[in-house]
Coordinates of C-alpha atoms and ligand atoms in Angstrom, one line a residue:
Chain S
M133 CA 12.9 -0.9 57.9
K134 CA 9.5 0.9 58.0
F135 CA 8.7 3.8 56.9
S136 CA 6.4 5.6 59.8
A137 CA 5.9 8.5 61.4
I138 CA 8.3 6.9 64.6
S139 CA 10.7 6.4 61.7
L140 CA 10.2 10.3 60.6
F141 CA 10.6 11.8 63.3
A142 CA 13.4 9.9 65.2
N143 CA 16.2 10.6 62.1
A144 CA 15.1 14.3 61.5
L145 CA 17.1 13.8 65.4
S146 CA 19.8 12.7 63.5
G147 CA 20.1 15.4 60.9
H148 CA 18.4 12.6 58.4
K149 CA 21.8 11.1 58.5
K150 CA 20.9 7.7 59.4
W151 CA 18.3 6.3 56.9
P152 CA 19.8 3.0 55.7
S153 CA 19.9 1.8 52.2
Q154 CA 16.4 0.3 50.6
F155 CA 17.5 -2.2 49.3
P156 CA 20.9 -4.3 49.3
N157 CA 22.9 -4.6 45.4
K158 CA 23.2 -7.8 45.0
E159 CA 25.2 -10.1 42.9
P160 CA 23.4 -12.9 41.5
K161 CA 23.6 -16.8 42.2
K162 CA 23.3 -19.4 39.6
E163 CA 19.9 -20.6 39.4
Y164 CA 16.2 -18.6 39.8
D165 CA 12.8 -19.9 39.5
V166 CA 12.2 -17.1 37.2
I167 CA 14.4 -14.2 35.7
I168 CA 13.0 -11.0 35.1
I169 CA 15.1 -8.7 32.3
G170 CA 14.9 -4.6 32.6
G171 CA 14.5 -3.0 35.8
G172 CA 12.2 -0.8 34.9
A173 CA 8.8 0.0 37.3
H174 CA 7.2 -2.6 35.1
G175 CA 9.8 -5.3 35.4
L176 CA 10.3 -4.6 39.8
G177 CA 7.0 -4.4 39.9
A178 CA 6.5 -8.0 38.1
A179 CA 9.0 -9.8 40.5
Y180 CA 7.5 -8.0 43.0
Y181 CA 3.9 -9.3 42.3
L182 CA 5.7 -12.9 41.8
A183 CA 7.0 -13.3 45.6
S184 CA 4.2 -10.9 46.7
K185 CA 0.7 -12.5 44.8
Y186 CA 2.4 -15.8 43.4
G187 CA 4.5 -17.1 45.7
I188 CA 7.4 -17.8 43.5
K189 CA 9.6 -15.8 45.6
N190 CA 13.3 -17.0 43.6
V191 CA 13.9 -14.3 41.3
A192 CA 16.2 -12.0 39.9
V193 CA 15.8 -8.4 37.2
L194 CA 18.6 -8.2 35.6
E195 CA 19.3 -4.4 35.3
K196 CA 21.8 -3.4 32.3
G197 CA 22.1 -0.5 34.0
W198 CA 20.6 1.5 37.0
I199 CA 16.9 0.6 37.9
G200 CA 14.5 3.0 36.9
G201 CA 17.1 4.7 34.3
G202 CA 14.8 3.8 31.0
N203 CA 12.0 5.3 30.7
T204 CA 10.6 5.1 34.1
G205 CA 12.7 7.8 35.5
R206 CA 12.3 9.5 32.3
N207 CA 8.5 10.1 31.8
T208 CA 6.1 12.6 32.1
T209 CA 3.9 10.2 34.8
I210 CA 1.0 10.9 33.8
I211 CA -2.2 8.4 34.4
R212 CA -5.2 7.9 33.2
S213 CA -7.7 5.0 31.6
N214 CA -10.2 6.8 29.8
Y215 CA -9.5 4.6 26.2
L216 CA -11.5 4.1 24.1
F217 CA -11.8 0.0 23.6
D218 CA -13.2 -2.2 25.7
E219 CA -10.2 -4.5 26.3
S220 CA -7.8 -1.1 27.3
A221 CA -10.8 0.1 29.6
A222 CA -10.0 -3.2 31.3
L223 CA -6.1 -3.2 31.4
Y224 CA -6.0 0.7 32.2
D225 CA -8.4 1.1 34.5
H226 CA -7.3 -2.6 36.8
A227 CA -3.7 -0.7 36.6
V228 CA -5.5 2.6 38.2
D229 CA -7.2 -0.1 40.7
L230 CA -3.7 -1.1 42.0
W231 CA -2.3 3.0 42.8
D232 CA -5.1 3.4 44.5
G233 CA -4.0 1.6 47.7
L234 CA 0.1 1.4 46.4
S235 CA 1.5 3.9 48.4
Q236 CA -0.1 1.3 51.7
E237 CA 0.9 -1.0 50.4
L238 CA 4.7 -0.8 49.0
N239 CA 4.6 1.4 52.4
Y240 CA 6.9 4.0 50.1
N241 CA 5.1 7.8 49.0
V242 CA 4.7 6.6 45.5
M243 CA 2.9 10.3 45.4
F244 CA -0.7 8.9 43.5
S245 CA -2.0 12.2 43.1
K246 CA -5.6 12.7 41.3
R247 CA -5.8 15.8 40.2
G248 CA -7.7 15.3 36.9
V249 CA -6.6 14.6 33.4
L250 CA -8.0 17.1 30.9
M251 CA -8.3 16.8 27.1
L252 CA -9.3 19.6 25.7
A253 CA -11.3 19.4 22.0
H254 CA -10.8 22.5 19.6
N255 CA -12.5 21.4 17.1
V256 CA -16.2 19.8 16.0
H257 CA -14.2 16.3 15.5
D258 CA -12.7 16.1 18.8
V259 CA -16.1 17.1 20.3
Q260 CA -17.7 14.0 19.0
S261 CA -14.8 11.7 19.5
F262 CA -14.4 12.7 22.9
Q263 CA -18.4 12.3 23.6
R264 CA -17.5 8.8 22.3
H265 CA -15.0 8.5 24.7
V266 CA -17.2 9.3 27.2
Y267 CA -20.0 7.7 27.0
S268 CA -17.9 4.7 25.8
N269 CA -15.7 4.8 29.3
R270 CA -19.4 5.4 31.0
L271 CA -20.3 2.1 29.7
N272 CA -17.2 -0.1 31.1
N273 CA -17.6 1.9 34.6
V274 CA -14.4 3.9 33.8
D275 CA -14.8 7.6 34.9
N276 CA -14.8 11.0 32.5
R277 CA -17.4 13.4 31.7
W278 CA -17.8 16.0 29.7
L279 CA -16.8 19.9 31.1
T280 CA -18.2 22.7 28.8
P281 CA -15.4 25.4 27.9
E282 CA -16.3 27.9 31.1
E283 CA -16.1 24.4 33.4
C284 CA -12.9 23.5 32.0
K285 CA -11.8 27.1 32.5
E286 CA -13.7 27.2 36.3
F287 CA -11.3 23.4 36.1
C288 CA -8.1 25.0 35.3
P289 CA -7.6 28.6 35.6
P290 CA -5.1 29.2 33.0
L291 CA -6.8 28.4 30.2
D292 CA -7.9 31.0 28.1
I293 CA -10.7 29.9 26.5
S294 CA -11.9 33.3 24.4
S295 CA -13.7 32.3 21.2
S296 CA -11.1 34.7 19.5
R297 CA -8.1 32.2 19.9
R298 CA -6.5 30.9 16.5
Y299 CA -7.3 27.5 18.0
P300 CA -10.8 27.9 20.9
V301 CA -11.7 26.1 23.3
M302 CA -15.0 23.9 22.9
G303 CA -14.8 21.7 25.7
G304 CA -13.1 18.7 27.2
A305 CA -13.3 15.5 29.0
L306 CA -11.9 15.4 32.3
Q307 CA -10.9 11.6 34.2
M308 CA -10.9 12.3 38.2
R309 CA -9.6 9.7 38.4
A310 CA -6.5 10.0 36.7
G311 CA -3.1 12.1 37.0
T312 CA 0.3 12.0 38.4
A313 CA 2.6 10.0 40.4
R314 CA 6.9 10.2 41.6
H315 CA 8.4 7.8 39.1
D316 CA 11.5 7.2 40.8
S317 CA 9.3 6.2 43.8
V318 CA 7.6 3.9 41.7
A319 CA 10.4 2.0 40.9
W320 CA 12.6 2.0 44.4
G321 CA 9.4 1.4 46.0
Y322 CA 8.9 -1.8 44.1
A323 CA 12.7 -2.6 43.9
R324 CA 12.9 -2.3 48.2
A325 CA 9.0 -4.2 48.9
A326 CA 10.3 -7.3 45.9
S327 CA 14.0 -7.1 47.7
K328 CA 12.0 -7.4 50.9
L329 CA 10.4 -10.9 50.1
G330 CA 13.6 -12.4 48.6
V331 CA 14.0 -10.7 45.2
D332 CA 17.9 -10.8 44.1
I333 CA 18.1 -6.9 41.7
I334 CA 21.0 -6.7 40.2
Q335 CA 21.8 -3.8 38.1
N336 CA 24.5 -2.7 35.8
C337 CA 24.1 -6.4 34.5
E338 CA 22.9 -6.3 31.0
V339 CA 21.9 -9.7 29.3
T340 CA 23.8 -10.2 26.5
G341 CA 22.1 -14.0 25.3
I342 CA 19.4 -15.8 25.3
R343 CA 19.9 -20.2 26.2
R344 CA 18.0 -22.4 25.0
D345 CA 17.4 -26.4 24.9
A346 CA 17.3 -28.8 22.3
F347 CA 12.8 -28.5 22.3
G348 CA 14.0 -24.8 22.2
N349 CA 12.6 -24.3 25.6
V350 CA 14.5 -21.0 27.4
E351 CA 17.2 -22.5 30.3
G352 CA 18.8 -19.8 30.8
V353 CA 20.3 -16.2 30.1
E354 CA 24.0 -15.0 29.5
T355 CA 25.0 -11.9 31.0
A356 CA 27.8 -9.5 32.2
K357 CA 28.0 -11.4 35.1
G358 CA 28.3 -14.5 33.8
Y359 CA 25.6 -17.6 32.6
L360 CA 21.9 -17.7 34.5
K361 CA 19.9 -20.3 34.5
S362 CA 16.0 -20.1 34.6
K363 CA 13.8 -21.9 32.7
K364 CA 11.3 -18.4 33.3
V365 CA 12.2 -15.4 32.1
G366 CA 10.2 -12.7 31.6
V367 CA 11.6 -9.8 29.2
S368 CA 10.1 -5.9 30.2
A369 CA 13.2 -4.1 28.1
A370 CA 10.6 -1.6 26.9
G371 CA 12.7 0.5 23.7
N372 CA 15.1 -2.7 24.0
T373 CA 12.7 -5.2 23.7
S374 CA 13.6 -6.3 19.3
V375 CA 17.4 -6.7 20.6
V376 CA 16.4 -8.7 23.3
M377 CA 13.9 -10.7 21.4
E378 CA 16.3 -11.3 18.8
M379 CA 18.3 -13.3 21.2
A380 CA 15.5 -16.1 21.7
G381 CA 15.6 -15.5 17.5
L382 CA 12.1 -13.5 17.7
R383 CA 11.5 -10.6 15.1
F384 CA 8.2 -8.4 17.0
P385 CA 6.1 -5.9 15.5
L386 CA 7.6 -2.7 17.0
E387 CA 9.8 -0.1 16.1
S388 CA 12.2 1.8 18.4
Y389 CA 11.2 6.1 18.7
P390 CA 13.2 9.0 20.5
L391 CA 10.3 10.2 22.8
Q392 CA 11.6 14.1 25.0
A393 CA 10.3 15.7 27.4
L394 CA 10.7 19.4 29.3
V395 CA 10.7 20.9 32.2
S396 CA 9.9 25.5 33.1
E397 CA 12.5 26.3 36.2
P398 CA 10.1 25.9 39.1
I399 CA 7.3 28.4 40.4
K400 CA 4.8 28.7 42.4
P401 CA 1.5 26.5 42.4
V402 CA -0.3 27.6 39.2
F403 CA -1.3 24.2 37.3
P404 CA -4.2 22.3 39.4
C405 CA -4.5 19.4 36.8
V406 CA -2.7 17.6 33.6
V407 CA -4.4 19.2 29.9
M408 CA -4.0 17.1 27.2
S409 CA -4.3 18.7 23.6
N410 CA -4.4 16.6 20.7
A411 CA -5.5 19.0 17.8
V412 CA -2.7 21.4 19.2
H413 CA 0.0 18.8 19.7
A414 CA 1.0 19.2 23.9
Y415 CA 0.5 18.8 27.5
I416 CA 1.7 19.9 30.5
S417 CA 1.3 19.5 34.1
Q418 CA 2.9 20.9 37.2
S419 CA 5.2 18.4 39.5
D420 CA 5.7 19.0 43.3
K421 CA 8.6 20.7 42.6
G422 CA 7.2 23.2 41.1
E423 CA 8.5 23.3 37.5
L424 CA 5.9 22.9 34.2
V425 CA 6.1 19.4 32.4
I426 CA 6.0 19.6 29.0
G427 CA 5.7 16.8 26.7
A428 CA 4.7 16.2 22.7
G429 CA 4.8 13.4 20.2
T430 CA 7.9 11.1 19.7
D431 CA 10.4 12.3 16.6
Q432 CA 10.1 10.6 13.8
Y433 CA 12.8 8.4 13.1
T434 CA 13.5 4.7 15.3
S435 CA 16.1 5.2 17.1
Y436 CA 17.9 4.1 20.7
S437 CA 20.1 7.1 21.5
Q438 CA 18.5 8.0 24.1
R439 CA 17.8 11.7 22.7
G440 CA 15.7 13.8 20.1
A441 CA 15.7 16.7 17.8
L442 CA 15.3 20.5 19.2
H443 CA 12.8 21.4 16.5
L444 CA 10.5 18.9 18.7
Q445 CA 11.2 20.5 21.5
E446 CA 10.0 24.3 19.4
H447 CA 7.2 23.0 18.3
N448 CA 6.0 21.1 21.7
L449 CA 6.5 24.9 23.8
M450 CA 4.1 26.9 20.5
S451 CA 1.8 24.7 21.0
I452 CA 1.7 24.8 24.9
C453 CA 2.1 29.2 24.6
E454 CA -0.8 28.7 21.9
I455 CA -3.1 26.8 24.6
F456 CA -1.4 28.8 27.8
P457 CA -0.3 32.9 26.4
I458 CA 0.7 32.9 30.6
F459 CA 3.2 30.7 30.1
K460 CA 4.5 32.8 27.4
R461 CA 7.6 34.4 29.5
M462 CA 8.8 31.0 30.7
R463 CA 12.2 29.5 31.1
M464 CA 12.9 26.3 30.0
L465 CA 14.9 24.0 32.8
R466 CA 16.0 21.0 31.1
S467 CA 14.9 18.6 28.4
W468 CA 15.8 14.9 27.8
G469 CA 14.8 11.9 25.8
G470 CA 13.8 7.9 26.4
V471 CA 13.5 5.1 23.6
V472 CA 9.3 4.2 23.2
D473 CA 8.5 0.7 22.0
V474 CA 5.5 1.5 20.0
T475 CA 3.3 -1.4 18.4
P476 CA 1.2 -0.8 14.9
D477 CA -2.1 -0.5 16.4
R478 CA 0.1 1.2 20.3
S479 CA -1.3 -1.3 22.3
P480 CA 0.9 -3.0 25.0
I481 CA 2.0 -7.1 23.9
V482 CA 1.6 -8.8 27.4
G483 CA 1.3 -12.2 27.5
K484 CA 3.4 -16.1 26.2
T485 CA 5.9 -15.3 23.4
P486 CA 6.2 -18.5 21.1
V487 CA 9.1 -19.4 22.7
G488 CA 8.6 -21.5 26.0
G489 CA 9.8 -20.1 29.1
L490 CA 9.9 -16.6 27.5
Y491 CA 7.2 -14.2 28.3
V492 CA 7.3 -11.1 27.6
N493 CA 5.7 -7.0 28.4
C494 CA 6.1 -4.6 25.8
G495 CA 4.8 -2.6 23.0
W496 CA 4.1 0.3 26.1
G497 CA 5.5 2.8 23.6
T498 CA 4.2 6.7 24.4
G499 CA 2.2 5.7 27.4
G500 CA 2.9 2.9 29.7
F501 CA 4.0 4.7 33.1
K502 CA 0.5 5.1 34.1
A503 CA 0.0 1.2 33.5
T504 CA 3.1 -0.3 36.2
P505 CA 1.1 -1.5 38.6
G506 CA -1.3 -3.5 36.3
A507 CA 1.2 -4.3 34.0
A508 CA 3.6 -5.8 36.1
N509 CA 0.9 -7.9 38.0
M510 CA 0.1 -9.0 34.8
L511 CA 2.9 -10.1 33.7
A512 CA 3.8 -11.7 36.8
Y513 CA 0.5 -13.6 36.6
T514 CA 1.2 -15.0 32.9
I515 CA 4.6 -16.5 33.8
A516 CA 3.6 -17.5 37.8
H517 CA 0.4 -19.8 35.8
N518 CA 2.0 -20.3 32.0
E519 CA -1.2 -19.0 30.7
P520 CA -2.3 -14.6 31.1
H521 CA -4.7 -13.4 33.1
K522 CA -8.3 -12.6 30.9
I523 CA -7.5 -9.4 31.3
N524 CA -4.5 -9.3 29.2
A525 CA -5.2 -12.1 26.8
P526 CA -6.3 -10.0 24.6
F527 CA -3.0 -8.4 24.1
N528 CA -1.1 -10.9 23.0
L529 CA 1.0 -11.6 19.6
D530 CA -1.6 -13.1 17.5
R531 CA -3.2 -10.3 17.2
F532 CA -1.0 -9.0 14.3
I533 CA -1.5 -12.4 12.4
G534 CA -5.3 -12.8 12.6
G535 CA -5.5 -8.9 12.5
R536 CA -7.6 -8.6 15.9
L537 CA -5.4 -5.5 16.5
I538 CA -7.3 -3.3 19.4
D539 CA -6.3 -0.1 17.7
E540 CA -6.1 3.1 20.3
A541 CA -3.8 4.1 17.1
A542 CA -6.6 5.5 15.2
A543 CA -9.2 5.6 18.5
A544 CA -7.1 8.7 20.5
A545 CA -4.5 10.1 17.8
V546 CA -2.8 11.0 20.9
A547 CA -0.1 9.4 23.6
H548 CA 0.7 9.3 26.6
Chain Y
M216 CA 18.3 18.2 14.2
L217 CA 19.7 15.0 11.8
L218 CA 21.2 16.6 8.7
I219 CA 20.6 14.8 6.1
H220 CA 22.5 13.9 2.3
C221 CA 20.1 13.7 -0.4
P222 CA 21.1 12.0 -3.5
Y223 CA 19.3 12.7 -5.8
C224 CA 19.9 16.6 -4.6
K225 CA 23.5 16.0 -3.8
E226 CA 22.9 18.0 -1.3
K227 CA 22.9 18.0 2.8
R228 CA 19.7 19.6 4.1
P229 CA 17.7 19.9 7.3
E230 CA 15.9 17.1 9.2
I231 CA 12.7 19.5 8.8
E232 CA 12.9 19.6 5.3
F233 CA 12.6 15.2 5.3
A234 CA 9.8 12.7 6.4
Y235 CA 11.4 9.9 7.6
A236 CA 9.2 6.6 5.9
G237 CA 10.1 3.5 7.8
E238 CA 12.7 0.4 7.0
A239 CA 13.6 -0.1 3.9
H240 CA 13.7 -2.9 1.0
I241 CA 9.9 -4.8 2.0
V242 CA 8.9 -5.6 -0.3
R243 CA 5.2 -5.3 -1.1
P244 CA 4.0 -9.0 -3.1
D245 CA 2.6 -8.6 -6.1
A246 CA -0.8 -9.7 -6.6
I247 CA -0.7 -13.7 -7.7
A248 CA 1.3 -13.5 -4.8
Q249 CA -0.8 -11.8 -2.1
S250 CA -4.0 -14.6 -2.8
E251 CA -1.1 -17.3 -1.8
M252 CA -0.3 -15.7 0.8
T253 CA -1.4 -16.8 4.5
D254 CA -2.1 -14.4 8.0
E255 CA 1.5 -15.0 9.1
E256 CA 3.0 -14.3 5.8
W257 CA 0.6 -11.3 5.5
S258 CA 1.8 -10.4 9.0
K259 CA 5.6 -10.3 8.7
F260 CA 5.1 -8.7 5.9
M261 CA 2.2 -5.3 7.7
F262 CA 3.6 -5.7 10.7
I263 CA 6.5 -7.7 12.1
R264 CA 10.1 -5.1 11.9
N265 CA 13.9 -5.6 12.1
N266 CA 14.2 -2.4 14.5
F267 CA 17.8 -2.6 14.7
R268 CA 20.2 -1.1 17.2
G269 CA 22.7 -0.5 15.0
E270 CA 22.9 0.1 11.0
H271 CA 19.3 0.2 9.3
A272 CA 18.3 0.4 6.1
E273 CA 15.5 3.2 6.0
R274 CA 13.8 5.3 4.0
W275 CA 13.8 9.3 3.7
W276 CA 11.2 11.5 1.5
H277 CA 12.9 14.3 0.8
N278 CA 9.1 16.0 0.5
A279 CA 10.2 20.0 1.1
G280 CA 12.9 19.7 -0.9
C281 CA 13.1 17.1 -5.1
N282 CA 9.8 15.8 -3.5
M283 CA 11.7 12.3 -4.0
F284 CA 12.1 8.8 -1.8
F285 CA 15.2 7.1 -1.3
N286 CA 16.6 5.2 0.6
A287 CA 20.0 5.2 4.0
I288 CA 22.2 3.1 6.1
R289 CA 21.7 5.2 9.6
N290 CA 23.1 4.0 12.9
T291 CA 20.3 3.7 14.9
K292 CA 22.8 3.7 18.2
T293 CA 24.3 7.2 17.1
D294 CA 21.6 8.7 15.0
K295 CA 24.8 9.1 12.2
F296 CA 24.2 8.5 8.9
V297 CA 26.5 6.4 6.8
M298 CA 25.1 6.4 3.2
T299 CA 22.0 7.8 0.9
Y300 CA 20.8 5.7 -2.5
K301 CA 19.0 5.8 -4.9
M302 CA 15.5 4.0 -4.9
G303 CA 15.8 1.0 -6.1
E304 CA 19.3 0.5 -5.7
N305 CA 20.0 -2.3 -4.1
R306 CA 20.2 -3.0 -0.2
P307 CA 24.4 -2.2 0.2
T308 CA 26.5 -5.6 1.4
K309 CA 28.1 -5.5 3.5
T310 CA 31.4 -4.0 2.4
Q311 CA 29.6 -1.1 0.6
I312 CA 28.5 0.0 4.2
E313 CA 32.3 -0.2 5.6
A314 CA 33.7 1.4 2.5
A315 CA 31.1 3.8 3.4
K316 CA 32.1 4.2 6.7
K317 CA 35.8 5.4 6.0
Ligands
FAD198 C1 9.4 11.2 27.4 C2 8.5 9.8 27.9 C3 7.5 10.8 28.5 C4 6.5 10.0 29.1 N1 5.2 9.7 29.7 C5 4.3 9.0 29.4 C6 3.1 9.3 30.8 O1 3.0 11.0 30.8 N2 2.2 8.6 31.0 C7 2.7 7.3 30.6 O2 1.8 6.7 30.9 N3 3.5 7.2 29.4 C8 4.7 8.0 29.6 N4 5.5 7.3 29.1 C9 6.1 6.2 28.8 C10 6.6 5.0 30.1 O3 7.5 5.8 30.4 C11 7.1 3.2 29.3 O4 5.9 3.0 29.2 C12 6.6 3.2 31.1 O5 7.5 3.6 31.9 C13 7.7 1.8 30.4 O6 8.3 0.7 31.7 P1 9.2 -0.1 32.1 O7 9.1 0.0 33.0 O8 8.3 -0.9 31.3 O9 10.4 0.1 30.6 P2 11.7 1.3 31.4 O10 11.8 2.2 32.6 O11 12.2 1.7 30.3 O12 12.7 -0.1 31.8 C14 12.8 -1.3 30.5 C15 14.8 -1.7 31.3 O13 15.1 -2.5 30.4 C16 17.0 -2.3 30.9 N5 17.1 -3.0 30.1 C17 16.9 -2.8 28.0 N6 18.3 -4.1 27.7 C18 18.4 -4.4 28.5 C19 19.0 -5.9 28.6 N7 20.0 -6.6 27.3 N8 19.7 -6.2 29.8 C20 19.2 -5.5 30.9 N9 18.1 -5.0 31.1 C21 18.0 -4.2 29.5 C22 17.2 -0.6 30.9 O14 17.6 -0.3 30.4 C23 15.5 -0.1 31.5 O15 16.1 0.4 32.2 C24 6.8 8.2 28.6 C25 8.3 7.9 27.8 C26 8.9 8.8 27.6 C27 10.5 8.5 27.3
ZN199 ZN1 16.2 16.4 -3.0

């Protein structure tokens, strides 16, 4: 079934009760050309691009829970590409290029909204570092520009720019191509499109082992639904990557931390964009449902529990009220946590591994939603060609041996 | 918020008094070893972590209390501490961990 104005009208007549299910819930076949571990948007997207761009259709996506139930469905959906280094600019901007046509391509509305992401500067260091980002982005043809405090206020009216504030707004870097998208739709849209091309999407199917042949190459995976053969396996398991990699005898430069977010009660449209403040340490946007979507940094300790501590939320909300006193009397509705896989340089790892036939897409940490289409395409390309694309080649595992880090951690000092 | 037992203060205190200080028992090579280490060995020391889902040995710093570093075994699935022990003590064995759970 294709979504269109006509199908929408026809289904309205039957009270929207007759929409067919979007993709079948499959039981696994015995053997696949490629198996993807992890049914987040990255893994589902990789399966979709394998089938649509690289002609490999005998593919399964194995998800231990339900698709999009990991970080994909838990993130605050900020999309931007104004990263400092050339390698990152290329990777994240490739993703934004793909976001642009994604709803049309998938025939599924992912609600990509280019409402702009504004990063506030509150001190001289912020001003200098963001202006450096703006110039470096320009050299890379990545959209980003500098706004004065008055221009910030005009762009985002709820902002308080009075100079008497404890953390005055001294300007901001605005990326207009940036914004948000609907996280669940991205997972569902890729799943539906991939499954139409013949990809099997198998939920409730945890991978518990990776089998290797006499030469050490991958030959299949043990799962909750039995042993499945495949000579190529792509791991896209986000916070659980270390656990999956251990099944192949590999240790990774990753640590998994809880990352929390929260939303307020829904209110009428008041907040037109995304605002991030590194110095005061919080970010905020408003969802289409009207909730203020709020987040900040990770908890301090590693954990797989998908929950964090309350004092982080308190700190987070104090920061928001500091920048936006207008929200002081709002009530919070829900909070939740995910498990994010963090690398030492805060840049992802996308490419081959020391084990033949085993590929990885991980280390996106607190900020991989924005990269979804790009990461998915790069993982698919690398699996199909057994060779990385030039965009993801620098994001290899070996950089941690040679020391060629892509140190966005030092460059941005903030998340998402 | 975690409640953490400091083995020096011999008291359970709230997490906000502590700072997490990464995986425990990663020994910094001495000067002689350093001069002979390969890039691979450096990488292992600097960057590679166990990141266990389950019982994890880690360091904590009681920075708003006695200011001492100590080690802990914590289950990263449940966030429950199994035990904490003083700096310089050996990594507990499996039997010691099992005993601490009782
Ligand atoms: C609170 C929060 C806020 C965030 N905000 C932003 C943001 O604003 N902008 C941004 O760009 N990024 C953000 N992120 C980060 C972003 O969510 C992730 O980087 C991104 O979604 C990762 O996508 P994924 O598909 O790789 O991961 P996931 O969606 O987590 O998918 C991995 C899947 O693998 C499955 N899996 C794991 N182990 C196994 C196994 N053994 N067998 C089978 N399946 C397995 C999991 O169940 C999971 O569904 C945020 C994250 C969190 C938690
Ligand atoms: Zn103490």
